[in-house]
Short mmCIF file of C-alpha atoms and ligand atoms in Angstrom, two decimals:
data_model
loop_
_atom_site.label_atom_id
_atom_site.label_comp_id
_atom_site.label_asym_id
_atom_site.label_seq_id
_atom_site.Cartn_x
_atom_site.Cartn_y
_atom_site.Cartn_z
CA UNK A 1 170.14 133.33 195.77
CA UNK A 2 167.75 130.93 193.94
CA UNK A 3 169.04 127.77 193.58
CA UNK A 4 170.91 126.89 190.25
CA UNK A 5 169.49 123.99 188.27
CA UNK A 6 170.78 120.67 187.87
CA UNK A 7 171.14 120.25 184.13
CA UNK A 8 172.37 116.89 183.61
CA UNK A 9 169.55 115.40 185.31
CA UNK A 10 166.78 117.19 183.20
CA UNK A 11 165.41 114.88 180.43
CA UNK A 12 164.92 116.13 176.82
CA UNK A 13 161.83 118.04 176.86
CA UNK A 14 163.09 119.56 180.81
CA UNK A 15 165.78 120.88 179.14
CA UNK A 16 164.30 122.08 176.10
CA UNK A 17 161.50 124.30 178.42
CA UNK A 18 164.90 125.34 180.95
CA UNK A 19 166.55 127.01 177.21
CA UNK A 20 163.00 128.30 176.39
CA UNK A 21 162.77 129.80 179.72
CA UNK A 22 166.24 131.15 179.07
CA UNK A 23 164.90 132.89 175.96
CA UNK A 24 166.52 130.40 173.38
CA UNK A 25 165.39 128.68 170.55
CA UNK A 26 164.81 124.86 171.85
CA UNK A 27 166.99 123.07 169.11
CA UNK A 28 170.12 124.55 171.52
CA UNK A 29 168.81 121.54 174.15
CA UNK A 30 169.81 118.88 172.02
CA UNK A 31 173.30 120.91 171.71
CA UNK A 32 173.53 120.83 175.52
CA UNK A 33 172.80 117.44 175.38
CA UNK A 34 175.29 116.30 173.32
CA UNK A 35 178.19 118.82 174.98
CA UNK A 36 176.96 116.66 178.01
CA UNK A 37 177.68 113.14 177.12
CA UNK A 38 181.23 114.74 176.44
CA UNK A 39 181.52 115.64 180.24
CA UNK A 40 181.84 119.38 178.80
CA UNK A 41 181.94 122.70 180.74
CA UNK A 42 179.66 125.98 179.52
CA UNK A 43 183.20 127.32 178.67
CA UNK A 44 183.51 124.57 176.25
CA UNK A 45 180.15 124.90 174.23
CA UNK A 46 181.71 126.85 171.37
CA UNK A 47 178.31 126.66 169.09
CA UNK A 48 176.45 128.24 171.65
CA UNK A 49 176.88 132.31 172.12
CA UNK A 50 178.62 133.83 174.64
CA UNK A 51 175.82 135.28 175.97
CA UNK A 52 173.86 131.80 176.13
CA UNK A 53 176.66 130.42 178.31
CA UNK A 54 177.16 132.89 180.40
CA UNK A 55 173.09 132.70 181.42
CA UNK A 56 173.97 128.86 181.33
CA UNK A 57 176.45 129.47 184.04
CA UNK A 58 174.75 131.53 185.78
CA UNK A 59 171.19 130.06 186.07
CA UNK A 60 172.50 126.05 186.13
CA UNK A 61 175.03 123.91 187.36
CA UNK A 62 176.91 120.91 186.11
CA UNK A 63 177.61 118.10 188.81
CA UNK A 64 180.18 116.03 187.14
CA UNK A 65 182.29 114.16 190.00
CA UNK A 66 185.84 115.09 189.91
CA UNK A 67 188.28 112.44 189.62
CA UNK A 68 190.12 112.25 193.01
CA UNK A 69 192.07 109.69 192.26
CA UNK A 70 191.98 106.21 189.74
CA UNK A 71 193.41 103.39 190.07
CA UNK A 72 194.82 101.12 187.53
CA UNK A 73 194.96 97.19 188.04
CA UNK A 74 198.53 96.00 187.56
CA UNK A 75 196.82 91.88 187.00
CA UNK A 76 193.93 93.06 183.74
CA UNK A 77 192.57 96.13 182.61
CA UNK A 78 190.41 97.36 185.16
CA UNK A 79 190.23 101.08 186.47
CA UNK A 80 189.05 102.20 189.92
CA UNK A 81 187.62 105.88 190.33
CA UNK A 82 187.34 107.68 193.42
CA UNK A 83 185.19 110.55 192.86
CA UNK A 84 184.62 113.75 194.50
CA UNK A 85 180.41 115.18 194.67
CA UNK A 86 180.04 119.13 194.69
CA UNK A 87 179.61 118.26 198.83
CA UNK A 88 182.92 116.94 199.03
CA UNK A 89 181.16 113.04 199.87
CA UNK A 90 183.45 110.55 198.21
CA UNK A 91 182.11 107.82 195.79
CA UNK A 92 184.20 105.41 193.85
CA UNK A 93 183.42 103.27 190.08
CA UNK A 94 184.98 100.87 188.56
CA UNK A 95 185.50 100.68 184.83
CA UNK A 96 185.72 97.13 183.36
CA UNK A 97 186.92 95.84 180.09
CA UNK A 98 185.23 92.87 178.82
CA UNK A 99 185.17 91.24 174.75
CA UNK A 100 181.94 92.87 174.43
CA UNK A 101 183.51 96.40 175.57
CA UNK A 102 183.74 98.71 178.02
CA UNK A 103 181.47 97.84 181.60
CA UNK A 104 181.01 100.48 184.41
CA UNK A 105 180.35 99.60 187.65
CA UNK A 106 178.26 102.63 189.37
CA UNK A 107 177.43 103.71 192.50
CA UNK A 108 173.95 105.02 193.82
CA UNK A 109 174.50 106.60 197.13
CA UNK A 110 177.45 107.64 199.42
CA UNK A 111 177.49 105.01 201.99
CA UNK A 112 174.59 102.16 202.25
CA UNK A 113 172.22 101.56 205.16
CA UNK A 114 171.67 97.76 204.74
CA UNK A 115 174.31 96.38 206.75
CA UNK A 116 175.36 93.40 205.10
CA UNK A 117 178.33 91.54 206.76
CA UNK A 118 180.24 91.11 204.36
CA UNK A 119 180.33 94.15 202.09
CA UNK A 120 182.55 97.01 203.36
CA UNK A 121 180.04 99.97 201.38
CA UNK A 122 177.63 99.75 204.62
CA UNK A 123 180.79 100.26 207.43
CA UNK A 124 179.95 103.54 207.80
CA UNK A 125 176.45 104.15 206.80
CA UNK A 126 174.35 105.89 204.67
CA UNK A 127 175.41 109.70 204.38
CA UNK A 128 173.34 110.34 201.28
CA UNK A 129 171.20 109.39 198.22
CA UNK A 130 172.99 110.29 194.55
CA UNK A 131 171.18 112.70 192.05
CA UNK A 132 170.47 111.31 188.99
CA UNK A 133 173.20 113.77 187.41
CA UNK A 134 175.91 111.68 190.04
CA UNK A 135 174.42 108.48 188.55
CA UNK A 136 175.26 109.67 185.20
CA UNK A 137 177.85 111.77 185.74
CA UNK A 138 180.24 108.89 186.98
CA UNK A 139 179.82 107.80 183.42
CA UNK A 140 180.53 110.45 181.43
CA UNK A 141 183.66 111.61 183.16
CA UNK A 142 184.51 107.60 183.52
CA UNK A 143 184.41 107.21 179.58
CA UNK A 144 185.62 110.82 179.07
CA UNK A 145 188.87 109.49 180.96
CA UNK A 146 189.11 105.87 178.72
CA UNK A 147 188.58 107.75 175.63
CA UNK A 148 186.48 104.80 174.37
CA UNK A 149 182.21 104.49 174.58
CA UNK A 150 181.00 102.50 177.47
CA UNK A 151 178.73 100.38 176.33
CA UNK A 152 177.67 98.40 179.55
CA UNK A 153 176.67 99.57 183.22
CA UNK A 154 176.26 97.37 186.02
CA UNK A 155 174.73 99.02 189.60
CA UNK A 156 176.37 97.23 191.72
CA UNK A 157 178.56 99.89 193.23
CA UNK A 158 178.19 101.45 196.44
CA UNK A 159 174.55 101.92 197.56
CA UNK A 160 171.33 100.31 197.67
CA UNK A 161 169.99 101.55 194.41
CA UNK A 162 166.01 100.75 195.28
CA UNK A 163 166.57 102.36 198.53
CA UNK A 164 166.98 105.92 196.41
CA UNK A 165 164.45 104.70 193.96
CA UNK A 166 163.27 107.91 191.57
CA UNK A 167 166.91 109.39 191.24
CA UNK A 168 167.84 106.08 190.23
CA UNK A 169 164.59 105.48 187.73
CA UNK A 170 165.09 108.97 186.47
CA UNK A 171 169.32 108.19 186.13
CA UNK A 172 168.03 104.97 183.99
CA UNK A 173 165.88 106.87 181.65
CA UNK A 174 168.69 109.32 180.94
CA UNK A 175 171.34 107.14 180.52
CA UNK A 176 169.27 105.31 178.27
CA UNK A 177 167.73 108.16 176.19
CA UNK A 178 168.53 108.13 172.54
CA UNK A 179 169.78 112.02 172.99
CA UNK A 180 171.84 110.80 175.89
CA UNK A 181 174.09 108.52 176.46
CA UNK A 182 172.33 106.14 174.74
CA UNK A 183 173.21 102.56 176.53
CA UNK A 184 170.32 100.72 175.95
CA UNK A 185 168.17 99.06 179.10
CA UNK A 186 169.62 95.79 177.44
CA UNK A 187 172.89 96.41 178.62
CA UNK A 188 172.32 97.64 182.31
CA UNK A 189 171.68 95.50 185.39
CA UNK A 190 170.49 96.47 188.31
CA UNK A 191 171.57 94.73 192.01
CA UNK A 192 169.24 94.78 194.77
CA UNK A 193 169.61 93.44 198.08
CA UNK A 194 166.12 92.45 198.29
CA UNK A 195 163.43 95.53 198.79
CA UNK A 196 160.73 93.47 197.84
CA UNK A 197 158.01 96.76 197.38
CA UNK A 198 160.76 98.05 195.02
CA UNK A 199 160.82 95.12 192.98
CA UNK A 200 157.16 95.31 192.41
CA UNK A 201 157.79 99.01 191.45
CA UNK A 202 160.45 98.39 189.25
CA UNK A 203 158.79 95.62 187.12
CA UNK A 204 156.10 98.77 186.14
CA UNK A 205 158.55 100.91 184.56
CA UNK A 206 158.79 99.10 181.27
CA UNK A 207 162.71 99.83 181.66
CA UNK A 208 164.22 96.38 180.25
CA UNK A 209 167.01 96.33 182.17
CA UNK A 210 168.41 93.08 184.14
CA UNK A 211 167.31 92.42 187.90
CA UNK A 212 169.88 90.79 190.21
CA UNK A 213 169.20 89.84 193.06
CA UNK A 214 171.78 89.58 196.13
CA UNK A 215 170.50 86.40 197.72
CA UNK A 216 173.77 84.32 199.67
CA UNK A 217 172.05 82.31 201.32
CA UNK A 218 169.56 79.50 201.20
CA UNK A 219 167.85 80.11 204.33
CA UNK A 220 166.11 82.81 206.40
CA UNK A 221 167.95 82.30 209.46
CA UNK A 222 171.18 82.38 207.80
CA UNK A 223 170.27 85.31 205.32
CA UNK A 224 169.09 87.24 208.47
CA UNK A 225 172.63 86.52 210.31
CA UNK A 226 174.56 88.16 207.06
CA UNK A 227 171.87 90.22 205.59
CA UNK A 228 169.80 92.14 208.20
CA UNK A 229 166.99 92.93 205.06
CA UNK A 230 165.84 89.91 205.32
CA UNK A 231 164.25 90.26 208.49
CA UNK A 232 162.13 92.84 206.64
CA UNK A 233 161.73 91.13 203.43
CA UNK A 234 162.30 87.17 203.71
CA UNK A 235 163.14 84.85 201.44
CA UNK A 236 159.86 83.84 200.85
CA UNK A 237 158.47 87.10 200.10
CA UNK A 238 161.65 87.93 197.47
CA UNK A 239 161.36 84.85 195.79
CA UNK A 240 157.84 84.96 195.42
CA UNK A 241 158.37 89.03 194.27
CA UNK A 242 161.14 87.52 191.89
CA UNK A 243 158.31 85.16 189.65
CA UNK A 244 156.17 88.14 189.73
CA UNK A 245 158.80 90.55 188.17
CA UNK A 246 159.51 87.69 185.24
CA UNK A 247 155.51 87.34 184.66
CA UNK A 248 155.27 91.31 184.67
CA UNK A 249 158.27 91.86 182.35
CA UNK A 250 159.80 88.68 180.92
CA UNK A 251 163.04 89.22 182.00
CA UNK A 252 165.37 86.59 182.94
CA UNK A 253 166.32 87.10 186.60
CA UNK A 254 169.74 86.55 187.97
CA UNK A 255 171.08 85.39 191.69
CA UNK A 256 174.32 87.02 193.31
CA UNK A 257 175.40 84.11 195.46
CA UNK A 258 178.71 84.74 197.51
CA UNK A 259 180.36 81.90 198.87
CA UNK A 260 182.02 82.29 202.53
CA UNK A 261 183.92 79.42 203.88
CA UNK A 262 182.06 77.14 206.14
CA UNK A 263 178.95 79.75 206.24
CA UNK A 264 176.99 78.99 202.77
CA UNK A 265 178.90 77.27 200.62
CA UNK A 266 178.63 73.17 201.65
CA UNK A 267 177.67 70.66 198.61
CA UNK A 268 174.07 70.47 200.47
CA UNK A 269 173.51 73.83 200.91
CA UNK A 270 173.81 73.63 196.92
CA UNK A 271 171.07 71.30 196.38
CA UNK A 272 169.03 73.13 199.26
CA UNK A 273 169.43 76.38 196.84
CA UNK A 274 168.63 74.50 193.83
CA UNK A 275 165.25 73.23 195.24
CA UNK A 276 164.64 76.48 196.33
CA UNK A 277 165.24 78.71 193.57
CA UNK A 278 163.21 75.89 190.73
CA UNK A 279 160.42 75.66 193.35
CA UNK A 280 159.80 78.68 193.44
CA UNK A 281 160.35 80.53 189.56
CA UNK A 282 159.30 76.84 188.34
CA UNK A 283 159.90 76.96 184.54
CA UNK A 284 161.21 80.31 184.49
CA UNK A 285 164.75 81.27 183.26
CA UNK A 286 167.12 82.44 186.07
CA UNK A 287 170.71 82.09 186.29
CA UNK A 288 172.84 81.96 189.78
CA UNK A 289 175.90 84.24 189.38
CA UNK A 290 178.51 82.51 192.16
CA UNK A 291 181.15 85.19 193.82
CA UNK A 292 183.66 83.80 195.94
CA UNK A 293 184.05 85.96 199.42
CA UNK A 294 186.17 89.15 198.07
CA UNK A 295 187.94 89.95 201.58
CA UNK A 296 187.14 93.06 203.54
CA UNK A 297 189.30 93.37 206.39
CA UNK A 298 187.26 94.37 209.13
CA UNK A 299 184.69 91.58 208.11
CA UNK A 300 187.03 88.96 208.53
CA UNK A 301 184.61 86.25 206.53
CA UNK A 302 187.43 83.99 203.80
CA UNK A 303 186.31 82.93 200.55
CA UNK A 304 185.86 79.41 199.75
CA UNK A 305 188.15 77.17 197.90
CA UNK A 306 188.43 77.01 194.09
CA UNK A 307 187.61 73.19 194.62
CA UNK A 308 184.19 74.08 197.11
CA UNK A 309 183.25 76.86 194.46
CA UNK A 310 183.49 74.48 191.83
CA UNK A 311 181.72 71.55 193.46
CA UNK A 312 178.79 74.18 194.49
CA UNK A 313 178.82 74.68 191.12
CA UNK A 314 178.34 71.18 189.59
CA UNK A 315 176.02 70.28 192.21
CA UNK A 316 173.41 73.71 190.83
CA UNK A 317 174.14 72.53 187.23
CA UNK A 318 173.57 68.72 188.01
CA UNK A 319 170.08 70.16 189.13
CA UNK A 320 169.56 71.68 186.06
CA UNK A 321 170.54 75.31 188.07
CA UNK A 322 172.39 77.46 185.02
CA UNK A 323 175.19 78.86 187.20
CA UNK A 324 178.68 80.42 186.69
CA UNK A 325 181.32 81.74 189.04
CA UNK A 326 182.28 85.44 188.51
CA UNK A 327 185.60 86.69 186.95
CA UNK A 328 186.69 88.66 189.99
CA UNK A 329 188.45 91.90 188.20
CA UNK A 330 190.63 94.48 189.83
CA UNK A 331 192.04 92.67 192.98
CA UNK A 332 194.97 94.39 193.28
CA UNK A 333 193.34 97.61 193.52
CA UNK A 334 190.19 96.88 195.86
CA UNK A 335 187.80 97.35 193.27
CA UNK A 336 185.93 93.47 193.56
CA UNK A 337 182.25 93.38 194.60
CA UNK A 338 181.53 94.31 198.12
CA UNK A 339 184.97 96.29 198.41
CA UNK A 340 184.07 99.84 197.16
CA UNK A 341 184.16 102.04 200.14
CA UNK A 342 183.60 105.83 200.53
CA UNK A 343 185.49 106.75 203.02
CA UNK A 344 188.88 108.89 202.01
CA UNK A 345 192.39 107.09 202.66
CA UNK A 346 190.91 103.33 202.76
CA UNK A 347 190.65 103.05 199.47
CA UNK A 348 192.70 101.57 196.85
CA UNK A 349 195.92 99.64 198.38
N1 SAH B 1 173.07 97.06 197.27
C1 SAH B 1 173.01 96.31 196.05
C2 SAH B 1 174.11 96.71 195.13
C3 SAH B 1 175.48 96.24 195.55
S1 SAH B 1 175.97 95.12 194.34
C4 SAH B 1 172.98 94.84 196.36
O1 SAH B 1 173.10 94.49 197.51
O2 SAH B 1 172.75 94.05 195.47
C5 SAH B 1 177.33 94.41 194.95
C6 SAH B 1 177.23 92.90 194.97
O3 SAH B 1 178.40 92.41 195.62
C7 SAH B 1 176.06 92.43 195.80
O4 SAH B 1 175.57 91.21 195.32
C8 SAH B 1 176.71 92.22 197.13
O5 SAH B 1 175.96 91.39 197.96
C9 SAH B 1 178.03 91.62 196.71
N2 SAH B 1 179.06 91.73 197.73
C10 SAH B 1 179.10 92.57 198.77
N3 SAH B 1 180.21 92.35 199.50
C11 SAH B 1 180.88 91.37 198.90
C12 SAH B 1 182.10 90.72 199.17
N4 SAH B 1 182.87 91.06 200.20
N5 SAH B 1 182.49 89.76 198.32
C13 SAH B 1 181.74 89.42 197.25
N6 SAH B 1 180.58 90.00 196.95
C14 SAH B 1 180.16 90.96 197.77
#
């Protein structure tokens, strides 16, 4: 049997050809369309004909996760997802509520490859890359669920989301088409571990999202112990990758920094990171985002103090560093950075 297509990861004109193709007039795309954002079934499109969504069912398929199980937060408002792919491969999201509105976090593949010590996505590898429609689709059943419009998205879930770089460029054009979803680039960031040739991509794409950058450390030697990348990509050669994405696109960059006790976190190692950071981006905006350690049990690293976090702090800002220490959300329910896991029966308490 030929395979079935994956609608929700056509863009507009793919999917007005695919109802052309069908024998339809192409205005019925932008139909689909919006029946997609809602998370809808064919069953469910009740302005298209019977007929149309039967060959709908039968010539495409719709890969929206299934919610295997969500977890509220007892401490704020936060919501942890565990989703289920058509392949039975387990993903989770976390939906975030902030002033502003609704944030999701997403994840980009099942499983991660780049080993970092600390972050319990990596524990059991990389099984596979998401399709854009598994991007996407973690939104649209996420906000189907809350009832309310997402407005933010942060990819920062599980995955290395420049290590599956076209689903993930295609996912961001979707998400942020005006017949889609329609969350502007404005309001996305995007986390990377440090794949310097995908930075250079990225800053080519014209897609003005946010760049963050998971640095943690202020040296190679420590960044290699707790971030095998960098023996690929070094500090030098992100930094340096870094200035040239701000002089390609003019967007502010921003620096994950996790603090673990006695590894990373001393009042020196602050002014060390300082230096580092202004000698390199100069006069360019940047800001250092600090995370305090979220534990992961078989990692065994413990999060600094609230008094070292908050002289690390001073000390970036007395150096003219713009820093702040992230909010950690959803504690109670495992859904802090670093603690998204897709592995069945770990999750969650
Ligand atoms: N692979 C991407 C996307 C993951 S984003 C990346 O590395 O950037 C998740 C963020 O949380 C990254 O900055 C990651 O380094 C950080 N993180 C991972 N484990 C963590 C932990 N245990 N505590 C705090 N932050 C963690």
């Amino acid at each position: 049997m030929e395979s079935r297509a994956d609608l929700l990861s056509m863009m507009a004109t793919e999917l007005k050809d695919f109802v052309k193709e069908l024998g339809e007039p192409s205005f019925r795309a932008g139909q689909i369309s919006q029946w997609l954002c809602k998370g809808a079934d064919f069953s469910e499109m009740t302005n298209l004909s019977a007929s149309l969504r039967e060959k709908l069912a039968l010539h495409a398929e719709l890969r929206y996760p299934v919610i295997e199980a969500r977890y509220a937060s007892k401490l704020d408002a936060t919501v942890k997802y565990l989703f289920r792919l058509s392949d039975g491969q387990l993903i989770e999201s976390v939906l975030m509520e902030y002033e502003h509105g609704l944030s999701i976090c997403v994840s980009s593949q099942a499983g991660c490859r780049m080993g970092c010590r600390f972050c319990a996505s990596t524990l059991g590898g990389k099984v596979r890359d998401l399709l854009p429609s598994e991007i996407l689709g973690q939104i649209i059943v996420a906000q189907k669920d809350a009832g309310k419009r997402i407005s933010n998205i942060v990819m920062m879930g599980i995955g290395e989301p420049l290590d599956n770089y076209d689903n993930v460029i295609r996912f961001l054009r979707l998400v942020s088409a005006p017949e889609g979803l329609n969350i502007g680039c404005r309001h996305i960031s995007l986390s990377t571990c440090g794949l310097v040739p995908g930075i250079y991509r990225l800053a080519k794409e014209d897609l003005p999202i946010t760049l963050s950058i998971s640095l943690h450390a202020y040296d190679d030697e420590k960044r290699s112990e707790i971030m095998p990348v960098n023996r690929a990509y070094n500090i030098d050669r992100l930094l340096t990758a870094c200035r040239d994405y701000f002089d390609e696109t003019g967007r502010r960059i921003s620096f994950e920094y996790t603090l673990i006790s006695g590894e990373n976190d001393s009042t020196d190692g602050a002014v060390i990171l300082a230096k580092l950071l202004k000698r390199y981006l100069e006069k360019r905006p940047f800001h250092v985002n600090l995370i305090p350690v979220n534990p992961v049990k078989e990692r065994g690293y413990e999060a600094s103090g609230k008094r070292r976090v908050r002289a690390f702090c001073e000390m970036l800002e007395k150096l003219g560093v713009n820093a702040t220490v992230r909010r950690t959300l959803g504690e109670d329910i495992n859904a802090a950075c670093g603690q998204l896991r897709h592995t069945a029966g770990q999750t969650g308490q």
